[in-house]
RNA sequence: GUGGGCGUAGCUCAGGGGUAGAGCACUGGAUUGUGGCUCCAGCGGUCGUGGGUUCAAAUCCCAUCGUCCACCCCA
């Protein structure tokens, strides 16, 4: 019988990695809590139209990367390729936007049908943060400060740098796009194939091209930053002033264009050089028009998302330790009822202590072997003699201390330290 | 969607037409109440899958799936 395998690009998180993931998730939640953001949990499945409207019909994500299928009643549903659209939907649906200043975060799996590679899976995980109803540039900066604190808390601050840009208002973005296309039309025959294709789909993206001739052409292209209207320019100045005031280092990247249609004004990316081709660990920006597009009252919004797999890879490059070892291993050479009861008693007396009990039985020798391999620091030994005398032997598996025969009270006292 | 590398034991890999291998891990023993070091023995694979060529295929050919890396795109 052939065994069934997991779906391509959808990976299992195995026990030897799960503590690392939990440690990272815990740290992220702690930082989010201390900024006063609240968790929101939304379905992984939404009506397809939600994503089409939010992300943009012409984007790759919508055009060819969504897991879309028909529900039994004929509705077109899609596994979420990102979190913001669903959060916006939920906020509108439950009237959360009537009070300005909603601050939420979400966490969970996202799905995109892409070819897997380093840092890119078909089911991947994101933490995301969204703020609604606050127009002021101070929000942009708070979110960036939150990111910076996060990298520090995770011990990867030295590996990540910040890039920012302003896309301007949706109108000025459109004007600029026309200007750029006009400029590039004059050089179309010199562009590489990819860039020529992008001329139609997403011309701003051509700034990212790695082809040298294309880069030369782009060097003389009109700059988005130069065509910002007055409000957007002032707003971007203010973001930079506040970043400077907080001492947050950044680089302005005029070529920084987010992929999804809903972004405008401030956009930013946290980037690393340590993960190969997928260097963006976290990215986001303002989406002031998105709530309206989804049928809500015009409400400014801003948010970012970070890829948990990419975070995990970065943290793994450090020496960060997330222990998985039991503290105590119980070796029981008598009827298992006594071993199980001893383990329960220790758990009662030493809350939080990780207690493993040998369940396979066998000789002292084999049980001690398992005790050693479990990584436990100490073994509690229960044999016929101990049982008869109502004592246990406690043995230090990692040090030189000689083993001791103790009463249960005394042993619990030692373990509780 | 495109291109390239790789699929042999739980893991890391050798073997490239003629009986399926090593190290590590695992189980047991040397040591009938004590792990780690050592030694001995054992368990474990229709060589990713399907087809083809051949007297004979893990090995050559085709297809397919998976994986890794890059492009594209993105977190």
XYZ file of C-alpha atoms (C1' of nucleotides) in Angstrom:
492
model
C 0.000 0.000 0.000
C 1.501 3.281 -1.071
C 1.598 5.806 1.712
C -0.006 9.195 1.253
C 2.317 12.188 1.309
C 1.669 15.753 2.294
C 0.649 18.220 -0.392
C 3.523 19.899 -2.187
C 4.796 22.964 -0.405
C 2.780 22.201 2.728
C 5.052 21.077 5.484
C 4.709 19.410 8.856
C 6.144 21.098 11.900
C 7.952 18.295 13.702
C 8.540 17.970 17.446
C 12.209 18.911 17.201
C 11.198 22.302 15.774
C 7.958 23.010 17.583
C 9.510 24.481 20.714
C 11.475 26.945 18.608
C 8.278 28.007 16.848
C 6.411 28.334 20.127
C 9.216 30.399 21.582
C 9.140 32.778 18.629
C 5.351 33.011 18.649
C 5.417 33.693 22.365
C 7.928 36.508 21.961
C 5.948 38.090 19.135
C 2.720 37.987 21.171
C 4.438 39.545 24.156
C 5.677 42.469 22.090
C 2.259 42.953 20.456
C 0.629 42.915 23.877
C 2.902 45.596 25.175
C 1.788 47.915 22.383
C -1.851 47.309 23.297
C -2.826 45.472 20.136
C -5.531 42.792 20.432
C -5.747 39.498 18.643
C -8.380 38.902 15.990
C -9.064 35.450 14.557
C -10.659 35.153 11.174
C -11.434 32.194 8.877
C -8.848 30.801 6.496
C -11.542 30.627 3.826
C -13.280 33.662 2.354
C -15.375 34.533 -0.669
C -13.019 34.834 -3.621
C -14.317 38.281 -4.460
C -12.941 39.668 -1.195
C -9.379 39.025 -2.327
C -9.982 40.050 -5.915
C -11.223 43.435 -4.747
C -8.528 43.968 -2.133
C -5.391 42.651 -3.753
C -6.131 43.595 -7.342
C -7.275 41.584 -10.292
C -4.054 41.942 -12.250
C -1.686 40.827 -9.488
C 0.004 37.435 -9.634
C -1.399 36.581 -6.247
C -4.962 36.776 -7.496
C -4.354 35.828 -11.082
C -2.531 32.564 -10.578
C -1.649 31.843 -6.972
C -4.936 31.442 -5.145
C -6.408 28.137 -4.075
C -9.908 28.742 -5.404
C -12.778 26.278 -5.596
C -16.520 26.125 -5.667
C -18.480 25.549 -2.499
C -21.357 23.065 -2.658
C -23.797 25.900 -3.187
C -21.818 27.312 -6.095
C -20.055 30.183 -4.252
C -16.457 30.740 -5.277
C -14.268 30.456 -2.188
C -10.529 30.916 -1.731
C -8.005 29.976 0.895
C -6.625 33.273 2.118
C -3.403 34.325 0.385
C -2.923 37.092 2.979
C -4.603 38.396 6.098
C -5.439 42.045 5.627
C -8.477 41.590 3.383
C -10.161 39.288 5.877
C -9.434 41.609 8.789
C -10.961 44.509 6.880
C -14.001 42.395 6.077
C -14.428 41.386 9.715
C -13.950 44.938 10.962
C -16.647 46.231 8.634
C -18.973 43.302 9.288
C -18.866 43.743 13.063
C -18.870 47.503 13.134
C -15.424 47.726 14.702
C -14.549 50.823 12.717
C -17.065 53.186 14.306
C -14.544 53.952 17.004
C -11.339 55.129 15.337
C -8.085 53.581 16.454
C -8.775 49.863 16.169
C -5.478 48.037 16.666
C -5.407 44.308 15.977
C -3.068 41.484 15.140
C -3.614 38.073 13.620
C -1.585 34.932 13.165
C -2.028 31.848 11.083
C -1.558 29.988 7.829
C -1.795 31.621 4.405
C -1.919 29.818 1.070
C -0.389 30.646 -2.270
C 0.098 28.248 -5.142
C 3.701 29.135 -5.985
C 6.718 27.040 -6.791
C 8.338 26.331 -3.424
C 11.865 27.505 -2.705
C 13.905 28.726 0.228
C 11.656 30.835 2.443
C 8.611 30.217 0.293
C 5.957 27.565 0.822
C 2.429 27.025 -0.407
C 1.139 26.985 3.132
C 3.084 29.482 5.143
C 2.448 31.460 8.294
C 2.177 35.110 9.009
C 1.808 37.404 11.933
C 0.070 40.578 10.839
C -0.784 43.871 12.495
C -3.446 46.365 11.389
C -4.502 49.795 12.612
C -7.668 51.519 11.400
C -8.970 55.026 11.609
C -5.759 56.871 12.385
C -4.516 59.153 9.676
C -1.501 60.576 11.490
C 2.014 59.573 10.393
C 2.718 58.681 14.014
C 0.957 55.345 13.444
C 3.300 54.505 10.602
C 6.199 55.112 12.919
C 4.713 53.193 15.833
C 4.368 50.142 13.616
C 7.967 50.470 12.516
C 9.112 50.883 16.105
C 7.140 47.783 16.988
C 8.996 45.877 14.295
C 12.346 47.081 15.512
C 11.538 46.016 19.070
C 10.459 42.643 17.796
C 13.719 41.903 15.981
C 15.611 42.918 19.075
C 13.468 40.672 21.269
C 14.069 37.778 18.896
C 17.803 38.440 18.868
C 17.982 39.066 15.117
C 18.220 42.857 15.094
C 21.665 42.733 13.555
C 20.452 40.815 10.543
C 17.580 43.033 9.461
C 17.495 46.497 7.922
C 14.629 48.849 7.173
C 13.716 50.302 3.812
C 10.906 52.807 3.325
C 9.239 54.652 0.507
C 6.110 56.631 -0.216
C 3.731 55.667 -2.980
C 1.720 58.836 -2.541
C -2.018 59.121 -2.710
C -3.883 56.697 -4.928
C -4.354 59.559 -7.433
C -0.724 60.622 -7.530
C 0.268 57.000 -7.787
C -1.901 56.705 -10.866
C -0.475 59.903 -12.403
C 3.035 58.754 -11.763
C 2.349 55.374 -13.260
C 1.268 57.043 -16.479
C 4.400 59.180 -16.517
C 6.595 56.152 -16.002
C 4.889 54.096 -18.687
C 5.258 57.004 -21.076
C 8.982 57.239 -20.335
C 9.506 53.513 -20.693
C 7.525 53.317 -23.912
C 10.378 55.277 -25.465
C 12.855 52.568 -24.411
C 10.672 49.527 -24.791
C 12.911 47.818 -27.347
C 15.824 47.940 -24.901
C 13.988 46.366 -21.982
C 14.287 42.703 -21.096
C 11.307 40.425 -21.639
C 10.220 40.382 -18.010
C 10.262 44.139 -17.749
C 8.342 44.547 -20.987
C 5.686 42.279 -19.579
C 5.615 44.300 -16.370
C 5.105 47.447 -18.357
C 1.490 46.370 -18.560
C 1.019 44.533 -15.277
C 3.048 46.499 -12.732
C 5.461 49.051 -14.194
C 6.700 50.272 -10.800
C 8.084 46.822 -10.290
C 10.588 47.302 -13.105
C 12.736 49.225 -10.623
C 13.501 45.832 -9.069
C 14.916 44.404 -12.272
C 18.326 42.760 -12.040
C 19.099 43.131 -15.744
C 21.872 45.706 -16.083
C 20.629 47.430 -19.257
C 17.205 47.763 -17.692
C 18.737 49.196 -14.558
C 20.522 51.832 -16.585
C 17.251 52.852 -18.166
C 15.552 52.965 -14.804
C 18.271 55.154 -13.367
C 17.010 57.999 -15.555
C 13.339 57.215 -15.104
C 11.094 59.702 -13.365
C 11.053 59.174 -9.628
C 7.941 58.405 -7.694
C 9.217 60.574 -4.889
C 9.428 63.577 -7.202
C 5.829 63.320 -8.246
C 4.307 63.117 -4.797
C 1.664 65.731 -4.199
C 2.185 68.210 -1.421
C 0.221 66.336 1.244
C 1.972 63.055 0.571
C 5.404 64.701 0.529
C 4.732 66.456 3.847
C 3.444 63.261 5.335
C 6.539 61.329 4.228
C 8.776 64.061 5.676
C 6.973 63.715 8.970
C 7.429 59.933 8.998
C 11.145 60.442 8.469
C 11.368 63.122 11.144
C 9.724 60.806 13.674
C 11.938 57.875 12.719
C 14.976 60.077 13.190
C 13.645 61.266 16.526
C 13.327 57.674 17.695
C 16.762 56.834 16.372
C 15.494 54.208 13.958
C 17.828 53.698 11.022
C 16.338 53.367 7.570
C 17.129 53.669 3.906
C 14.808 55.335 1.448
C 14.361 53.010 -1.499
C 12.560 54.815 -4.312
C 12.136 51.482 -6.058
C 10.299 49.959 -3.134
C 6.877 49.074 -4.433
C 4.613 46.707 -2.616
C 3.007 44.074 -4.758
C -0.596 44.372 -3.713
C -2.777 47.046 -5.266
C -4.179 48.427 -2.041
C -0.994 50.030 -0.755
C -0.473 53.804 -0.819
C 1.550 56.501 0.996
C 4.087 55.014 3.415
C 5.357 51.544 2.569
C 8.182 49.702 4.276
C 10.094 46.443 4.249
C 12.335 44.769 6.763
C 14.993 42.973 4.766
C 17.772 40.495 5.445
C 20.668 39.264 3.350
C 20.860 35.974 5.205
C 17.981 34.060 3.620
C 18.865 33.797 -0.046
C 16.471 35.154 -2.608
C 13.558 35.711 -0.255
C 14.998 38.536 1.788
C 11.822 40.241 2.894
C 11.008 39.187 6.419
C 8.275 41.687 7.068
C 6.513 44.234 4.911
C 3.585 46.570 4.955
C 2.236 50.015 4.422
C -0.841 52.187 4.355
C -4.031 51.119 2.602
C -6.258 54.137 3.035
C -8.687 53.166 0.290
C -9.164 49.534 1.189
C -12.057 49.815 3.623
C -14.062 51.744 1.075
C -13.292 49.225 -1.650
C -14.714 46.545 0.617
C -17.906 48.472 1.130
C -17.183 50.227 4.394
C -17.070 53.938 5.134
C -13.779 55.513 4.024
C -11.337 54.733 6.820
C -7.564 55.049 6.737
C -5.651 51.897 7.515
C -2.111 50.638 7.829
C -0.552 47.305 8.577
C 2.235 44.863 7.972
C 2.771 41.141 7.853
C 5.773 39.028 8.657
C 6.592 35.547 7.436
C 7.030 33.213 10.364
C 9.056 30.630 8.407
C 11.523 33.353 7.495
C 11.700 34.529 11.100
C 12.323 30.976 12.246
C 15.173 30.613 9.774
C 16.755 33.839 10.969
C 16.407 32.959 14.623
C 17.903 29.544 13.893
C 21.049 31.248 12.648
C 21.550 32.556 16.161
C 22.384 30.386 19.124
C 18.963 30.918 20.615
C 17.964 28.019 22.824
C 14.410 26.908 23.388
C 14.782 23.934 25.714
C 12.807 20.769 25.143
C 14.304 18.579 27.804
C 12.393 17.080 30.681
C 13.874 18.044 34.007
C 13.191 14.718 35.681
C 12.930 11.182 34.327
C 11.345 8.504 36.446
C 12.906 5.057 36.283
C 10.480 2.481 37.603
C 11.419 -1.168 37.993
C 8.267 -2.154 39.848
C 4.637 -2.249 38.798
C 3.971 0.799 36.580
C 1.200 1.991 38.894
C 3.906 3.150 41.303
C 5.879 4.985 38.628
C 2.799 6.736 37.285
C 1.676 7.649 40.794
C 5.111 8.999 41.668
C 5.141 11.111 38.507
C 1.709 12.549 39.314
C 2.791 13.291 42.876
C 5.898 15.135 41.684
C 3.795 17.119 39.209
C 1.438 18.064 42.067
C 4.246 19.195 44.295
C 6.384 20.919 41.681
C 4.009 22.759 39.339
C 5.565 23.559 35.994
C 8.346 21.041 36.334
C 8.655 18.796 33.286
C 8.387 15.218 34.466
C 8.815 12.249 32.154
C 8.019 8.754 33.349
C 9.460 5.675 31.711
C 6.506 3.871 30.175
C 8.275 1.094 28.315
C 9.640 -0.768 31.336
C 12.498 -3.186 30.977
C 15.780 -3.397 32.812
C 17.278 -0.600 34.854
C 19.923 -0.449 32.201
C 17.521 0.218 29.332
C 15.484 2.666 31.380
C 18.585 4.621 32.307
C 19.553 4.664 28.679
C 16.242 6.285 27.815
C 16.583 8.641 30.761
C 19.924 9.789 29.447
C 18.694 10.229 25.896
C 15.668 12.197 27.020
C 18.089 14.879 28.104
C 16.668 14.943 31.627
C 18.866 16.494 34.267
C 17.871 14.120 37.023
C 16.473 10.633 37.384
C 14.174 9.451 40.134
C 14.590 5.733 40.696
C 11.869 3.523 42.071
C 12.756 -0.144 42.594
C 11.614 -2.856 44.974
C 13.834 -1.682 47.815
C 12.672 1.924 47.540
C 9.044 0.886 47.332
C 9.409 -1.272 50.454
C 11.058 1.574 52.390
C 8.833 4.308 50.951
C 11.875 6.116 49.572
C 13.168 7.181 46.154
C 16.677 7.445 44.781
C 17.525 10.714 43.104
C 20.397 10.700 40.676
C 22.067 13.584 38.937
C 22.480 12.574 35.298
C 24.633 15.528 34.314
C 26.974 16.182 37.208
C 29.301 14.433 39.599
C 27.013 14.468 42.625
C 26.518 11.007 44.116
C 22.992 9.651 44.059
C 20.931 9.908 47.237
C 18.153 7.923 48.871
C 15.459 10.324 50.019
C 11.890 10.399 51.202
C 9.331 11.687 48.719
C 9.142 14.970 50.673
C 12.878 15.475 50.531
C 13.068 14.560 46.844
C 10.249 16.949 45.963
C 12.099 19.629 47.908
C 15.248 19.071 45.872
C 13.328 19.123 42.582
C 11.341 22.231 43.459
C 14.516 24.278 43.714
C 4.420 29.096 -14.911
C 10.226 28.584 -16.479
C 15.283 26.564 -15.619
C 18.902 23.526 -13.015
C 20.579 19.935 -8.868
C 18.919 15.758 -6.008
C 15.463 11.201 -4.616
C 19.132 4.114 -2.136
C 17.705 1.898 5.714
C 14.679 6.434 10.731
C 19.082 10.201 9.424
C 23.734 11.442 6.444
C 25.424 9.243 2.198
C 28.513 5.400 -1.012
C 27.515 2.082 -5.123
C 26.551 3.946 -12.204
C 24.318 -3.194 -16.063
C 25.526 -9.231 -12.737
C 23.337 -11.624 -4.888
C 21.626 -4.159 -1.531
C 26.246 -1.270 1.389
C 28.707 2.065 5.361
C 28.447 5.455 9.418
C 25.040 7.318 12.881
C 20.406 5.960 15.208
C 17.436 1.837 17.159
C 17.008 -3.316 19.948
C 19.613 -6.864 22.859
C 24.104 -8.695 25.204
C 29.127 -8.231 27.627
C 27.287 -5.711 33.154
C 20.387 -10.333 36.549
C 19.695 -2.427 40.584
C 22.327 2.359 37.098
C 22.885 5.881 31.496
C 27.183 8.287 28.959
C 32.902 5.317 26.824
C 34.205 0.501 24.594
C 33.290 -4.309 22.334
C 29.849 -8.078 20.227
C 25.320 -9.391 17.928
C 20.682 -8.095 15.810
C 16.579 -5.260 13.536
C 15.828 -2.332 9.355
C 15.297 -0.989 2.050
C 9.975 -4.097 -3.904
C 16.909 1.773 -4.449
C 10.332 7.869 -4.975
C 6.482 5.912 -8.545
C 5.026 4.033 -13.487
C 6.574 2.414 -18.119
C 10.586 1.066 -21.701
C 15.530 -1.203 -23.351
C 18.156 -5.838 -21.809
C 19.289 -12.771 -20.678
C 19.783 -9.345 -16.417
C 18.180 -2.392 -14.257
C 19.336 0.836 -7.922
C 22.516 1.583 -12.371
C 20.627 3.156 -19.217
C 16.027 5.749 -21.599
C 11.064 8.155 -21.119
C 7.286 9.955 -18.091
C 5.523 11.355 -13.433
C 5.642 12.834 -8.258
C 8.468 14.912 -4.371
C 12.508 17.932 -2.637
C 16.243 21.779 -2.973
C 18.033 26.260 -5.428
C 17.210 30.202 -8.820
C 13.763 33.067 -12.153
C 8.916 35.110 -11.648
C 6.231 36.791 -7.498
C 5.984 37.722 -2.485
C 5.835 37.404 3.924
